[in-house]
Coordinates of C-alpha atoms in Angstrom, one line a residue:
X937 CA 137.6 -14.7 179.4
X938 CA 141.0 -14.1 178.0
X939 CA 139.4 -12.0 175.3
X940 CA 137.7 -9.7 177.8
X941 CA 140.9 -9.2 179.7
X942 CA 142.7 -8.2 176.5
X943 CA 140.0 -5.7 175.6
X944 CA 140.2 -4.1 179.0
X945 CA 144.0 -3.8 178.8
X946 CA 143.7 -2.2 175.3
X947 CA 141.2 0.4 176.7
X948 CA 143.6 1.3 179.5
X949 CA 146.4 1.7 177.0
X950 CA 144.3 3.9 174.8
X951 CA 143.4 6.2 177.7
X952 CA 147.0 6.2 178.9
X953 CA 148.2 7.1 175.4
X954 CA 145.6 9.7 174.6
X955 CA 145.5 11.4 177.9
X956 CA 142.4 13.4 178.9
X957 CA 140.8 16.8 178.8
X958 CA 140.3 18.4 182.3
X959 CA 137.9 21.0 180.7
X960 CA 135.7 21.0 179.0
X961 CA 135.1 17.2 179.4
X962 CA 132.7 17.0 176.4
X963 CA 133.9 17.2 172.9
X964 CA 131.2 19.7 172.1
X965 CA 129.8 22.2 174.6
X966 CA 127.8 25.5 174.5
X967 CA 127.9 28.6 176.6
X968 CA 126.4 32.1 176.8
X969 CA 128.3 35.4 177.1
X970 CA 127.2 39.0 177.5
X971 CA 128.2 41.6 175.1
X972 CA 130.8 44.1 176.5
X973 CA 131.8 41.6 179.2
X974 CA 134.7 39.1 179.4
X975 CA 134.2 35.7 177.9
X976 CA 136.3 32.7 179.0
X977 CA 136.6 29.7 176.6
X978 CA 137.9 26.7 178.7
X979 CA 140.5 24.3 177.4
X980 CA 143.0 22.2 179.4
X981 CA 144.5 19.0 178.3
X982 CA 146.2 16.6 180.8
X983 CA 148.8 14.5 178.9
X984 CA 150.0 11.1 180.0
X985 CA 153.3 10.4 181.7
X986 CA 156.2 11.0 179.3
X987 CA 154.0 13.2 177.0
X988 CA 153.6 17.0 176.9
X989 CA 151.6 19.6 175.0
X990 CA 153.9 21.3 172.6
X991 CA 151.4 23.6 170.9
X992 CA 147.8 24.9 171.3
X993 CA 145.9 26.8 168.5
X994 CA 142.5 28.4 168.7
X995 CA 140.3 28.6 165.6
X996 CA 136.9 30.1 164.8
X997 CA 134.7 28.2 162.4
X998 CA 133.3 30.4 159.6
X999 CA 129.9 30.2 158.0
X1000 CA 131.3 28.4 154.9
X1001 CA 133.0 25.7 157.0
X1002 CA 136.5 27.1 156.9
X1003 CA 138.5 28.0 159.9
X1004 CA 139.9 31.4 161.0
X1005 CA 143.1 31.1 163.0
X1006 CA 142.9 33.2 166.2
X1007 CA 146.0 32.6 168.3
X1008 CA 148.8 30.1 168.7
X1009 CA 151.1 29.2 171.6
X1010 CA 154.2 27.0 171.3
X1011 CA 155.8 25.7 174.5
X1012 CA 159.2 27.2 173.5
X1013 CA 158.4 29.9 170.9
X1014 CA 155.7 31.9 172.8
X1015 CA 152.3 32.9 171.3
X1016 CA 151.1 34.8 168.3
X1017 CA 147.7 36.5 167.6
X1018 CA 146.3 36.6 164.1
X1019 CA 144.2 39.1 162.0
X1020 CA 141.5 41.1 163.8
X1021 CA 141.9 39.0 166.9
X1022 CA 145.4 40.2 167.5
X1023 CA 145.3 42.4 170.7
X1024 CA 141.6 41.4 171.3
X1025 CA 142.2 38.0 172.8
X1026 CA 144.7 36.4 175.1
X1027 CA 145.5 33.3 177.0
X1028 CA 144.3 33.1 180.6
X1029 CA 147.6 31.5 181.8
X1030 CA 151.2 32.5 181.3
X1031 CA 151.8 28.9 180.4
X1032 CA 149.3 28.3 177.7
X1033 CA 150.4 24.7 177.0
X1034 CA 149.4 23.8 180.5
X1035 CA 146.2 25.9 180.7
X1036 CA 145.0 26.8 177.2
X1037 CA 141.8 28.7 178.2
X1038 CA 141.2 31.8 176.0
X1039 CA 139.9 35.2 177.2
X1040 CA 138.0 37.7 175.1
X1041 CA 138.1 40.7 177.5
X1042 CA 135.4 42.7 175.7
X1043 CA 133.0 40.5 173.9
X1044 CA 131.3 41.8 170.7
X1045 CA 128.2 40.5 169.0
X1046 CA 130.4 39.4 166.1
X1047 CA 132.3 37.0 168.5
X1048 CA 129.3 34.7 168.5
X1049 CA 130.1 31.3 166.8
X1050 CA 131.9 28.0 167.1
X1051 CA 135.5 28.0 168.6
X1052 CA 137.9 25.1 168.3
X1053 CA 140.8 24.4 170.8
X1054 CA 143.4 22.3 169.0
X1055 CA 146.0 20.5 171.1
X1056 CA 149.3 19.1 169.6
X1057 CA 151.4 16.8 171.8
X1058 CA 155.0 15.6 171.7
X1059 CA 153.8 12.3 170.5
X1060 CA 152.5 13.9 167.3
X1061 CA 148.9 13.4 168.4
X1062 CA 146.1 16.0 168.0
X1063 CA 143.0 16.6 170.1
X1064 CA 140.2 19.1 169.8
X1065 CA 137.3 20.7 171.8
X1066 CA 134.4 22.6 170.1
X1067 CA 132.7 25.4 172.0
X1068 CA 129.6 27.1 170.7
X1069 CA 129.3 30.7 172.0
X1070 CA 126.1 32.6 172.0
X1071 CA 126.5 36.4 172.6
X1072 CA 123.6 38.0 174.6
X1073 CA 122.9 41.7 174.5
X1074 CA 121.1 42.8 177.6
X1075 CA 117.8 44.6 176.8
X1076 CA 117.5 48.4 176.8
X1077 CA 113.9 49.1 177.8
X1078 CA 111.7 52.2 178.1
X1079 CA 108.1 52.8 179.1
X1080 CA 106.1 55.7 177.5
X1081 CA 102.9 56.5 179.5
X1082 CA 100.0 58.4 178.1
X1083 CA 98.1 61.0 180.1
X1084 CA 94.4 60.2 179.8
X1085 CA 91.3 62.1 180.6
X1086 CA 88.0 61.0 182.1
X1087 CA 85.5 60.5 179.4
X1088 CA 87.9 59.5 176.7
X1089 CA 87.1 56.4 174.7
X1090 CA 88.9 53.1 174.9
X1091 CA 92.5 53.9 174.0
X1092 CA 96.3 53.4 174.5
X1093 CA 97.5 53.9 178.1
X1094 CA 101.2 53.0 177.9
X1095 CA 103.8 51.6 175.5
X1096 CA 106.7 49.4 176.6
X1097 CA 109.7 48.9 174.3
X1098 CA 112.8 46.8 174.7
X1099 CA 115.6 45.8 172.4
X1100 CA 118.1 43.1 173.1
X1101 CA 119.6 39.8 171.8
X1102 CA 117.8 37.5 171.6
X1103 CA 114.6 39.7 171.5
X1104 CA 113.2 40.2 175.1
X1105 CA 109.8 39.2 176.3
X1106 CA 107.4 41.8 177.7
X1107 CA 104.5 41.5 180.1
X1108 CA 102.4 43.9 182.2
X1109 CA 101.8 43.8 186.0
X1110 CA 98.6 45.7 186.9
X1111 CA 95.1 45.1 188.3
X1112 CA 93.6 47.6 185.8
X1113 CA 91.1 46.2 183.4
X1114 CA 92.5 46.3 179.9
X1115 CA 94.4 44.3 177.3
X1116 CA 97.8 44.3 175.7
X1117 CA 99.0 43.9 172.1
X1118 CA 102.6 42.8 171.2
X1119 CA 104.7 43.7 168.1
X1120 CA 108.2 42.3 167.2
X1121 CA 110.2 44.3 164.8
X1122 CA 113.6 43.9 163.0
X1123 CA 116.7 44.5 165.0
X1124 CA 115.5 42.7 168.1
X1125 CA 113.0 45.5 169.1
X1126 CA 109.9 44.3 170.9
X1127 CA 106.8 46.5 171.7
X1128 CA 103.9 45.9 174.0
X1129 CA 100.8 48.2 174.1
X1130 CA 98.3 48.5 176.9
X1131 CA 94.7 49.7 176.2
X1132 CA 91.9 50.6 178.6
X1133 CA 88.9 52.8 179.1
X1134 CA 90.0 55.6 181.5
X1135 CA 88.1 56.4 184.7
X1136 CA 89.0 58.7 187.5
X1137 CA 89.2 55.8 189.9
X1138 CA 92.2 54.5 187.9
X1139 CA 94.3 57.5 188.6
X1140 CA 97.5 56.6 190.4
X1141 CA 97.1 52.9 189.9
X1142 CA 100.0 50.6 189.1
X1143 CA 100.7 49.8 185.4
X1144 CA 104.3 48.3 185.4
X1145 CA 106.1 46.7 182.5
X1146 CA 108.2 43.6 183.1
X1147 CA 111.1 42.8 180.8
X1148 CA 112.3 39.1 180.5
X1149 CA 115.6 38.1 179.0
X1150 CA 118.1 35.1 179.4
X1151 CA 120.8 37.6 180.4
X1152 CA 118.7 38.9 183.3
X1153 CA 118.3 37.3 186.8
X1154 CA 114.5 37.2 186.8
X1155 CA 112.7 40.2 185.2
X1156 CA 113.4 43.9 185.0
X1157 CA 110.5 46.0 186.3
X1158 CA 109.7 49.5 184.9
X1159 CA 107.5 51.1 187.4
X1160 CA 104.6 53.3 186.2
X1161 CA 101.5 54.9 187.7
X1162 CA 98.6 55.6 185.5
X1163 CA 97.5 59.2 185.3
X1164 CA 93.9 60.1 184.5
X1165 CA 92.9 63.7 184.5
X1166 CA 89.4 64.7 185.6
X1167 CA 87.5 68.0 186.4
X1168 CA 87.2 69.5 189.9
X1169 CA 84.4 68.4 192.1
X1170 CA 84.0 71.7 194.0
X1171 CA 82.5 72.1 197.5
X1172 CA 82.4 75.2 199.7
X1173 CA 82.9 75.0 203.5
X1174 CA 83.0 77.6 206.2
X1175 CA 85.4 77.7 209.1
X1176 CA 82.9 79.8 211.1
X1177 CA 79.5 78.2 211.2
X1178 CA 78.0 81.2 213.1
X1179 CA 78.0 84.3 211.0
X1180 CA 76.9 87.5 212.7
X1181 CA 77.5 91.2 212.7
X1182 CA 81.0 92.0 214.0
X1183 CA 82.5 88.6 213.4
X1184 CA 86.3 88.8 212.6
X1185 CA 88.4 86.6 210.3
X1186 CA 85.5 85.0 208.5
X1187 CA 86.3 83.0 205.3
X1188 CA 84.9 80.6 202.8
X1189 CA 87.0 77.7 201.5
X1190 CA 86.5 76.1 198.1
X1191 CA 87.6 72.5 198.3
X1192 CA 88.0 71.5 194.6
X1193 CA 89.6 68.0 194.2
X1194 CA 90.2 67.1 190.6
X1195 CA 93.4 66.1 188.8
X1196 CA 95.5 68.1 188.3
X1197 CA 94.7 70.2 191.3
X1198 CA 93.1 73.4 190.0
X1199 CA 95.0 76.7 190.4
X1200 CA 92.3 78.9 188.9
X1201 CA 89.5 80.0 191.2
X1202 CA 86.8 82.6 190.6
X1203 CA 84.4 83.9 193.3
X1204 CA 81.1 85.7 192.7
X1205 CA 78.0 86.8 194.6
X1206 CA 74.7 86.2 193.1
X1207 CA 72.9 89.4 192.0
X1208 CA 75.9 91.7 192.6
X1209 CA 79.5 92.3 193.1
X1210 CA 81.6 90.9 196.0
X1211 CA 81.5 93.0 199.1
X1212 CA 84.3 95.5 199.7
X1213 CA 87.1 94.4 202.0
X1214 CA 87.3 90.7 200.8
X1215 CA 90.3 89.1 199.2
X1216 CA 91.0 85.9 197.2
X1217 CA 93.8 83.7 198.4
X1218 CA 93.9 80.5 196.3
X1219 CA 90.6 78.8 196.9
X1220 CA 89.7 81.0 199.9
X1221 CA 87.4 84.0 200.1
X1222 CA 88.6 86.0 203.2
X1223 CA 86.8 88.9 204.8
X1224 CA 89.5 91.3 206.0
X1225 CA 87.1 93.2 208.2
X1226 CA 84.3 92.5 210.7
X1227 CA 81.1 91.2 209.1
X1228 CA 78.1 93.4 208.2
X1229 CA 74.4 92.7 207.6
X1230 CA 74.8 93.4 203.9
X1231 CA 77.4 90.7 203.5
X1232 CA 74.6 88.2 203.3
X1233 CA 74.0 86.5 199.9
X1234 CA 74.7 83.4 197.8
X1235 CA 78.4 83.0 197.0
X1236 CA 79.7 80.9 194.1
X1237 CA 83.1 79.3 193.6
X1238 CA 84.3 78.2 190.1
X1239 CA 87.4 75.9 190.0
X1240 CA 89.1 75.2 186.7
X1241 CA 91.8 72.7 185.6
X1242 CA 92.8 71.5 182.1
X1243 CA 90.2 68.7 182.4
X1244 CA 87.1 70.9 183.0
X1245 CA 85.2 73.1 185.5
X1246 CA 83.6 72.5 188.9
X1247 CA 81.1 74.9 190.6
X1248 CA 79.7 75.2 194.1
X1249 CA 77.3 77.6 195.9
X1250 CA 77.1 78.6 199.6
X1251 CA 74.3 80.7 201.1
X1252 CA 75.5 83.2 203.8
X1253 CA 73.1 84.7 206.3
X1254 CA 74.5 87.4 208.6
X1255 CA 72.6 87.5 212.0
X1256 CA 72.5 90.6 214.2
X1257 CA 73.7 88.7 217.2
X1258 CA 75.8 85.6 217.7
X1259 CA 73.6 82.5 218.3
X1260 CA 76.2 80.9 220.5
X1261 CA 77.5 83.9 222.6
X1262 CA 74.4 86.0 223.0
X1263 CA 74.8 89.8 222.8
X1264 CA 78.2 91.3 222.0
X1265 CA 79.8 93.6 224.5
X1266 CA 78.9 96.7 222.5
X1267 CA 75.3 95.6 222.3
X1268 CA 75.1 95.0 226.0
X1269 CA 76.5 98.4 226.7
X1270 CA 73.9 100.0 224.5
X1271 CA 71.2 98.3 226.5
X1272 CA 72.6 98.9 230.0
X1273 CA 73.4 102.6 229.7
X1274 CA 69.9 103.9 228.8
X1275 CA 68.3 101.7 231.5
X1276 CA 70.7 103.0 234.2
X1277 CA 70.1 106.6 233.2
X1278 CA 66.3 106.1 233.4
X1279 CA 66.6 104.5 236.9
X1280 CA 68.8 107.3 238.1
X1281 CA 66.3 109.9 236.9
X1282 CA 63.5 108.3 238.9
X1283 CA 65.6 108.2 242.1
X1284 CA 66.6 111.8 241.7
X1285 CA 63.0 112.9 241.4
X1286 CA 62.1 111.0 244.6
X1287 CA 65.0 112.5 246.5
X1288 CA 63.9 116.0 245.6
X1289 CA 60.4 115.3 246.7
X1290 CA 61.6 114.0 250.1
X1291 CA 63.8 116.9 250.8
X1292 CA 61.2 119.6 250.0
X1293 CA 58.0 118.0 251.3
X1294 CA 58.8 116.8 254.9
X1295 CA 55.1 116.1 255.6
X1296 CA 55.1 113.4 252.9
X1297 CA 58.5 111.8 253.9
X1298 CA 57.1 108.5 255.2
X1299 CA 55.0 107.8 252.3
X1300 CA 57.7 108.8 249.8
X1301 CA 60.3 106.9 251.8
X1302 CA 58.3 103.7 251.3
X1303 CA 58.0 104.4 247.6
X1304 CA 61.7 105.2 247.4
X1305 CA 62.5 101.9 249.1
X1306 CA 60.4 100.0 246.5
X1307 CA 62.1 101.8 243.6
X1308 CA 65.6 101.4 244.8
X1309 CA 65.2 97.7 245.2
X1310 CA 64.8 97.5 241.4
X1311 CA 67.8 99.6 240.6
X1312 CA 71.2 98.1 239.8
X1313 CA 73.8 98.1 242.6
X1314 CA 75.7 101.1 241.2
X1315 CA 72.7 103.4 241.6
X1316 CA 72.6 102.8 245.4
X1317 CA 75.2 105.5 245.8
X1318 CA 72.4 108.0 245.2
X1319 CA 70.3 106.5 247.9
X1320 CA 73.2 106.8 250.3
X1321 CA 73.4 110.5 249.5
X1322 CA 69.8 111.0 250.5
X1323 CA 70.2 109.2 253.8
X1324 CA 73.3 111.3 254.7
X1325 CA 71.3 114.5 254.1
X1326 CA 68.5 113.4 256.4
X1327 CA 71.0 112.8 259.2
X1328 CA 72.3 116.3 258.8

């Protein structure tokens, strides 16, 4: 029992004599830092009562096991930087013997390694903390898409490339059927290739590259839409379904589709040239005058893009009259005028006969009444003239 108490007392004395590290608590620790960002190397020793830190020195362990002195701070003589670290590093606190944390304001890849914080106390004791620093370089990434054509064989659709430290990991986010192939090269460059068989239904579908790296919070997405070019699928439509003589503003429209959208349209009429008075505006064939009977025919539209050609035909038949509106005003006039003139001539003959043959008045009057009942209202004026003469 007495032995146990003595051992406990000895441990308390050792702790009290040696003091303690506030940070880092472990003798060996590891951390990551990003290139071109600030790195903080923690080191703070809490001495026991009656003891104080008189000097702190930072070292970097070299590959051969030797040490490279970085910076030193003395409680009364200030601090000094050494070699290539002079001006590149600094203590975090204005009282380095109290807070001995070291700052590297702009971290470089060459700063990776093992750092040693060495504490010297007024009791001539020495304590150390070892910190292993891994310098990460955030990836620089690119995606190079390939423009595909319908009908091409199984081929490369996109290449994703990233370079970083450590080498990034790449993956694809897409519902497209295909497969990827990876390639890691010197210098931390990573490539991923995506292959597929191009179809027009794939045009505009998502093919994103995801870049994964320890320095990233999650993944970095490079958005991309697959482009598949395909020939036009031409169709011809008519705004006016009823084509007849005298129709105005008639036009045929060539709906082409395709990728890319075609800009080259050609219109022809089977068996001859296009009628006079028509114009081509994009995919439209516009009649700049009223329609004629000889505008009938089979019209063809040819739409072209870099992927191919699309053709469509449309048969135009010009009717003499509108099927939905009956006769036109001009046609009605041509029918009404001759009929009215003929009716007026008959009435005129009857009036003359009545005036010059009194003994036949009654018979002719009955015939006249029958004739006038068949004549349009505007001819009754003539009948009124005959009646006025009889009264006289």
